[in-house]
Coordinates of C-alpha atoms and ligand atoms in Angstrom, one line a residue:
M25 CA 0.0 0.0 0.0
S26 CA 1.2 3.5 -0.8
S27 CA 2.3 6.2 1.6
N28 CA 0.0 7.0 4.4
G29 CA -3.1 5.1 3.3
Q30 CA -5.8 7.7 3.6
V31 CA -9.0 6.2 2.4
V32 CA -12.6 7.5 2.3
L33 CA -15.6 5.2 2.4
L34 CA -19.1 6.4 1.5
A35 CA -21.5 4.2 3.6
G36 CA -25.0 3.4 4.8
G37 CA -25.7 1.1 7.7
V38 CA -25.1 -2.7 7.6
G39 CA -23.3 -3.1 4.3
G40 CA -21.3 0.0 5.0
A41 CA -20.4 -1.1 8.5
R42 CA -19.1 -4.5 7.3
L43 CA -16.7 -3.0 4.7
A44 CA -15.7 -0.2 7.1
H45 CA -14.7 -2.8 9.7
G46 CA -12.6 -4.6 7.1
L47 CA -11.0 -1.4 5.9
Q48 CA -10.3 -0.2 9.5
A49 CA -8.4 -3.5 10.1
H50 CA -6.0 -2.4 7.4
L51 CA -5.9 1.3 7.8
G52 CA -6.8 2.2 11.4
P53 CA -7.0 6.0 11.7
G54 CA -6.3 6.2 7.9
L55 CA -9.9 5.4 7.3
T56 CA -12.6 8.1 7.1
V57 CA -16.2 6.9 6.7
I58 CA -18.7 9.5 5.3
V59 CA -22.0 8.2 6.5
N60 CA -25.6 8.7 5.3
T61 CA -27.7 10.7 7.8
A62 CA -30.8 10.9 5.6
D63 CA -32.5 8.1 7.5
D64 CA -32.1 9.8 10.8
V65 CA -35.3 10.0 12.8
E66 CA -36.7 11.5 15.9
R67 CA -38.2 9.1 18.4
H68 CA -39.4 9.9 21.9
G69 CA -37.9 13.4 21.5
L70 CA -34.4 12.0 20.7
L71 CA -32.4 12.2 17.5
V72 CA -31.5 8.7 16.3
S73 CA -28.9 8.3 13.6
P74 CA -29.2 4.7 12.5
D75 CA -26.5 4.5 9.9
H76 CA -23.9 6.4 11.9
D77 CA -24.5 4.3 15.0
T78 CA -24.4 1.0 13.1
V79 CA -21.0 2.0 11.7
M80 CA -19.8 3.3 15.1
Y81 CA -20.9 0.2 17.1
T82 CA -19.3 -2.1 14.4
L83 CA -16.0 -0.2 14.3
A84 CA -16.0 -0.2 18.2
G85 CA -16.5 -3.9 18.1
I86 CA -19.6 -3.7 20.3
D87 CA -22.2 -4.6 17.6
N88 CA -24.5 -7.5 18.0
R89 CA -23.2 -10.2 15.6
E90 CA -26.0 -12.6 16.4
W91 CA -28.8 -10.2 15.4
G92 CA -26.9 -8.3 12.7
W93 CA -28.0 -5.0 14.2
G94 CA -27.8 -3.1 17.5
L95 CA -25.5 -3.6 20.4
A96 CA -24.1 -6.7 22.0
G97 CA -25.7 -7.5 25.3
E98 CA -28.6 -5.2 24.5
T99 CA -31.8 -5.1 26.7
F100 CA -35.1 -3.4 26.2
A101 CA -36.4 -2.4 29.6
A102 CA -36.9 1.2 28.6
A103 CA -38.7 0.3 25.5
D104 CA -41.1 -1.9 27.5
M105 CA -41.7 0.9 29.9
L106 CA -42.4 3.3 27.0
G107 CA -44.9 0.8 25.8
R108 CA -46.7 0.9 29.2
Y109 CA -47.0 4.6 28.8
G110 CA -48.8 4.1 25.5
E111 CA -45.9 5.3 23.3
E112 CA -45.5 3.8 19.9
T113 CA -42.7 1.3 20.1
W114 CA -42.3 0.0 16.5
F115 CA -38.9 1.7 16.4
R116 CA -37.6 -0.3 19.4
L117 CA -34.6 1.4 21.0
G118 CA -32.4 -0.7 23.3
D119 CA -31.3 0.5 26.7
R120 CA -27.6 1.0 25.8
D121 CA -28.5 2.4 22.4
L122 CA -30.7 5.0 24.2
A123 CA -27.7 6.5 26.0
T124 CA -26.2 7.4 22.6
H125 CA -29.3 9.2 21.5
I126 CA -29.6 11.0 24.9
V127 CA -26.1 12.3 24.7
R128 CA -26.5 13.3 21.0
T129 CA -29.8 15.1 21.6
A130 CA -28.7 16.9 24.7
R131 CA -25.6 18.2 23.0
L132 CA -27.5 19.3 19.8
R133 CA -29.9 21.3 22.1
R134 CA -26.8 23.0 23.6
G135 CA -25.8 24.0 20.0
D136 CA -23.0 21.6 19.2
R137 CA -22.4 20.6 15.6
P138 CA -23.5 17.0 14.7
T139 CA -20.0 16.3 13.3
V140 CA -18.4 17.3 16.6
I141 CA -20.9 15.3 18.6
A142 CA -20.4 12.2 16.4
R143 CA -16.6 12.4 16.7
D144 CA -16.8 12.7 20.5
L145 CA -19.1 9.6 20.7
Q146 CA -16.7 7.7 18.5
R147 CA -13.7 8.6 20.7
S148 CA -15.5 7.6 23.8
L149 CA -16.0 4.1 22.3
G150 CA -12.4 3.9 21.1
V151 CA -13.1 3.8 17.4
A152 CA -9.8 4.1 15.4
A153 CA -11.3 5.4 12.2
T154 CA -13.2 8.7 11.7
I155 CA -16.9 8.6 11.0
L156 CA -18.3 11.9 9.5
P157 CA -22.0 12.6 9.1
M158 CA -22.5 13.5 5.4
S159 CA -23.6 17.0 6.4
D160 CA -24.4 19.0 9.6
A161 CA -27.8 20.0 8.1
P162 CA -30.8 17.7 8.6
V163 CA -31.8 15.7 5.5
R164 CA -34.7 13.2 5.5
T165 CA -35.4 10.5 2.9
E166 CA -39.0 10.0 1.9
V167 CA -40.3 7.3 -0.4
R168 CA -43.4 7.4 -2.6
T169 CA -45.5 4.3 -2.3
D170 CA -49.0 3.4 -3.5
D171 CA -50.3 5.2 -0.4
G172 CA -48.3 8.4 -1.1
W173 CA -45.1 9.8 0.4
L174 CA -43.8 8.1 3.6
A175 CA -41.0 9.1 6.0
F176 CA -38.1 6.6 5.4
Q177 CA -38.3 4.8 8.8
D178 CA -42.1 4.5 8.5
Y179 CA -41.4 2.5 5.3
F180 CA -38.3 0.7 6.5
V181 CA -39.1 -0.3 10.1
R182 CA -42.8 0.2 10.7
L183 CA -43.9 -1.3 7.4
H184 CA -41.0 -3.7 7.1
Q185 CA -40.0 -2.4 3.6
E186 CA -43.2 -4.1 2.2
P187 CA -44.6 -1.2 0.1
T188 CA -43.3 -0.8 -3.4
V189 CA -41.1 2.3 -3.8
H190 CA -41.9 4.4 -6.9
E191 CA -39.8 7.4 -6.1
V192 CA -37.3 8.7 -3.5
R193 CA -36.7 12.3 -2.4
F194 CA -34.5 13.9 0.2
Q195 CA -36.1 16.7 2.2
G196 CA -33.7 19.4 3.1
I197 CA -31.0 18.4 0.6
E198 CA -31.1 21.9 -1.0
D199 CA -29.9 23.4 2.2
A200 CA -27.3 20.7 3.0
S201 CA -23.6 21.2 2.2
A202 CA -20.5 19.2 2.8
T203 CA -18.8 20.1 6.1
P204 CA -15.1 21.2 6.2
E205 CA -14.3 17.8 7.7
V206 CA -15.9 16.0 4.7
E207 CA -14.2 18.2 2.2
A208 CA -10.8 17.8 3.9
A209 CA -11.2 14.0 4.0
I210 CA -12.0 13.8 0.3
Q211 CA -9.1 16.2 -0.5
A212 CA -6.7 14.0 1.4
A213 CA -8.0 10.7 0.1
E214 CA -5.7 8.3 -1.9
A215 CA -8.7 6.2 -2.7
I216 CA -12.4 6.6 -2.4
V217 CA -14.6 3.5 -1.9
I218 CA -18.4 3.3 -2.2
A219 CA -19.7 0.6 0.1
P220 CA -22.1 -2.2 -1.1
S221 CA -24.8 0.0 0.6
N222 CA -28.2 0.7 -1.0
P223 CA -27.5 2.9 -4.0
F224 CA -30.8 4.9 -3.7
V225 CA -31.3 5.5 0.0
S226 CA -27.8 5.1 1.5
I227 CA -25.3 6.4 -1.2
R228 CA -27.4 8.8 -3.3
P229 CA -28.2 11.1 -0.4
I230 CA -24.4 11.4 0.4
L231 CA -23.6 12.2 -3.2
D232 CA -26.5 14.8 -3.4
V233 CA -25.1 16.9 -0.6
A234 CA -23.7 20.0 -2.2
G235 CA -20.0 19.7 -2.6
V236 CA -19.6 15.9 -2.1
A237 CA -20.0 14.7 -5.7
A238 CA -17.9 17.7 -6.9
A239 CA -15.2 16.8 -4.4
V240 CA -15.2 13.2 -5.6
Q241 CA -14.9 14.4 -9.2
G242 CA -12.1 16.6 -8.2
A243 CA -10.3 13.7 -6.6
R244 CA -10.8 11.7 -9.8
A245 CA -9.3 14.5 -11.8
R246 CA -6.2 14.1 -9.6
R247 CA -6.2 10.4 -10.5
V248 CA -7.5 9.2 -7.1
P249 CA -9.2 5.9 -7.8
V250 CA -12.9 5.7 -7.0
V251 CA -14.2 2.1 -6.4
A252 CA -17.7 0.8 -5.8
V253 CA -18.7 -2.6 -4.5
S254 CA -21.9 -4.3 -5.5
G255 CA -24.4 -5.0 -2.8
I256 CA -26.4 -7.1 -5.2
I257 CA -25.1 -10.7 -5.5
G258 CA -26.7 -13.1 -7.9
G259 CA -29.6 -10.6 -8.5
A260 CA -30.5 -10.3 -4.8
A261 CA -29.6 -8.1 -1.8
L262 CA -28.2 -9.9 1.2
K263 CA -30.4 -7.8 3.4
G264 CA -33.0 -5.0 2.8
P265 CA -34.9 -3.8 -0.2
A266 CA -32.1 -2.8 -2.6
D267 CA -33.0 -5.5 -5.2
R268 CA -36.7 -4.6 -5.1
M269 CA -36.0 -0.9 -5.3
L270 CA -33.8 -1.4 -8.4
V271 CA -36.7 -2.9 -10.2
S272 CA -39.5 -0.6 -8.9
L273 CA -37.3 2.5 -9.8
G274 CA -36.9 1.2 -13.4
H275 CA -33.5 -0.6 -13.3
E276 CA -32.3 -4.2 -13.3
A277 CA -31.8 -6.1 -10.1
S278 CA -28.2 -7.1 -10.8
A279 CA -24.6 -6.0 -10.3
L280 CA -25.0 -4.4 -13.7
G281 CA -28.0 -2.4 -12.5
V282 CA -25.9 -1.2 -9.5
A283 CA -22.9 -0.3 -11.7
R284 CA -25.1 1.8 -13.9
Q285 CA -25.9 4.0 -10.9
Y286 CA -22.2 5.0 -10.7
V287 CA -21.4 5.6 -14.4
G288 CA -19.0 8.6 -14.7
L289 CA -18.2 8.5 -11.0
I290 CA -16.1 5.4 -10.5
D291 CA -13.1 3.7 -12.1
L292 CA -13.4 0.3 -10.6
F293 CA -16.4 -1.9 -9.9
V294 CA -16.2 -4.9 -7.6
L295 CA -18.6 -7.7 -8.3
D296 CA -19.1 -11.2 -7.0
R297 CA -17.8 -14.3 -8.7
I298 CA -21.3 -15.5 -9.1
D299 CA -21.9 -12.5 -11.4
A300 CA -18.8 -13.0 -13.5
A301 CA -20.9 -13.1 -16.7
L302 CA -21.7 -9.4 -16.1
E303 CA -18.1 -8.3 -16.3
A304 CA -18.1 -7.4 -20.0
P305 CA -21.3 -5.4 -19.9
I306 CA -20.0 -3.6 -16.8
Q307 CA -16.7 -2.8 -18.5
A308 CA -18.7 -1.5 -21.4
L309 CA -20.0 1.3 -19.0
G310 CA -16.4 2.6 -18.9
M311 CA -15.1 1.1 -15.7
R312 CA -12.6 -1.6 -14.7
T313 CA -13.8 -4.6 -12.9
L314 CA -12.6 -6.8 -10.0
V315 CA -14.4 -10.2 -9.7
T316 CA -14.0 -11.8 -6.3
D317 CA -15.9 -13.3 -3.3
T318 CA -17.9 -10.2 -2.0
I319 CA -19.7 -11.8 0.8
M320 CA -18.1 -10.6 4.0
A321 CA -18.3 -13.5 6.4
G322 CA -16.9 -12.7 9.8
D323 CA -13.8 -10.6 10.6
P324 CA -11.5 -12.5 8.2
G325 CA -14.0 -12.1 5.3
R326 CA -14.3 -8.4 5.9
A327 CA -10.6 -7.8 6.1
R328 CA -10.0 -10.0 3.0
L329 CA -12.4 -8.1 0.8
A330 CA -11.1 -4.7 2.1
G331 CA -7.5 -5.9 1.3
E332 CA -8.5 -7.0 -2.2
I333 CA -10.1 -3.6 -2.9
L334 CA -7.2 -1.6 -1.5
Q335 CA -4.6 -3.4 -3.6
P336 CA -5.7 -2.3 -7.1
A337 CA -7.0 1.0 -5.6
L338 CA -3.7 2.1 -4.0
D339 CA -1.0 0.2 -6.0
R340 CA -1.2 2.3 -9.1
Ligands
GDP423 P1 -28.7 -0.2 5.8 O1 -28.5 1.3 5.8 O2 -28.5 -0.9 7.2 O3 -29.9 -0.6 5.1 O4 -27.5 -0.9 5.0 P2 -26.7 -0.4 3.7 O5 -27.4 0.4 2.8 O6 -25.3 0.0 4.2 O7 -26.4 -1.9 3.1 C1 -27.4 -2.7 2.6 C2 -26.8 -3.5 1.5 O8 -25.6 -4.1 1.9 C3 -27.7 -4.6 0.9 O9 -28.1 -4.3 -0.4 C4 -26.9 -5.8 1.1 O10 -27.0 -6.7 0.0 C5 -25.5 -5.3 1.2 N1 -24.6 -6.1 2.0 C6 -24.7 -6.5 3.3 N2 -23.7 -7.4 3.6 C7 -22.9 -7.5 2.5 C8 -21.8 -8.3 2.2 O11 -21.2 -9.0 3.0 N3 -21.3 -8.2 0.9 C9 -21.8 -7.4 0.0 N4 -21.3 -7.4 -1.3 N5 -23.0 -6.7 0.2 C10 -23.5 -6.7 1.5
CA424 CA1 -29.7 3.0 6.5

């Protein structure tokens, strides 16, 4: 790997966290994750930032591997009590997790910047990498279903991603801009990686923040490689609605369908061996390809995929 190994990862929640964890194993503090905040939500008067917290807990090594979400050793006494008070509990917050949202919300009320709060939370948990909210301004994803526009977590958690998504929009995106921290990280990057996260609701909001896509293009102009990893394997998402969204938004549920979302933005596309037949049509989009095993099983699987991505990205 070349010089100081500064790498930026654009990430949503679970898929983002897995690759972030693998990259952190190689890069330590050289990794900066720019995380989606458009699926943030207010519950019980507290600001919850699901993608940031999934990445933070995973990088701190305190995520719940058995469930695939939340914190290890989590309990739900507070959620049960909220239920007794008649509060809606479809967005079930664990006891330990609640502490994160309490600190975040108290500090926001005191006027601290979301980026500064996030960094302090990460430091308290001993995270080696830096996780930056995509913007300090609030952005909220909404999806249009047969029943009209829904707030993202209504669709995702309350309705279990069952409604068909016809359109996606990001409320507040016009007033959101890249923070100095996000701009500096992209400026310093020797490689930029797009996680196998949902292209429409995890990656697109990050790229739509004013200044982010331009900074990535600026990096490309300096010959910094930009790499994306397919979250669609054999035509299906490992978790979540990305495959169904591809179809309902007018695309193909395949690694090729994902690659098309990043035309003109990336140099290298990483796809699974099972999709090797798509290599030629993906290359025809004007990008190089890396075919490998993209399922990140356990710590070794995460570090292996991260290493395979870093090699062509950084050894130019
Ligand atoms: P969310 O914000 O928690 O919904 O998660 P993301 O948007 O970050 O990631 C969801 C995507 O990650 C799904 O489309 C999954 O297919 C993908 N994903 C999860 N684990 C893996 C993995 O091990 N390998 C690959 N290639 N994709 C994965
Ligand atoms: Ca998410």
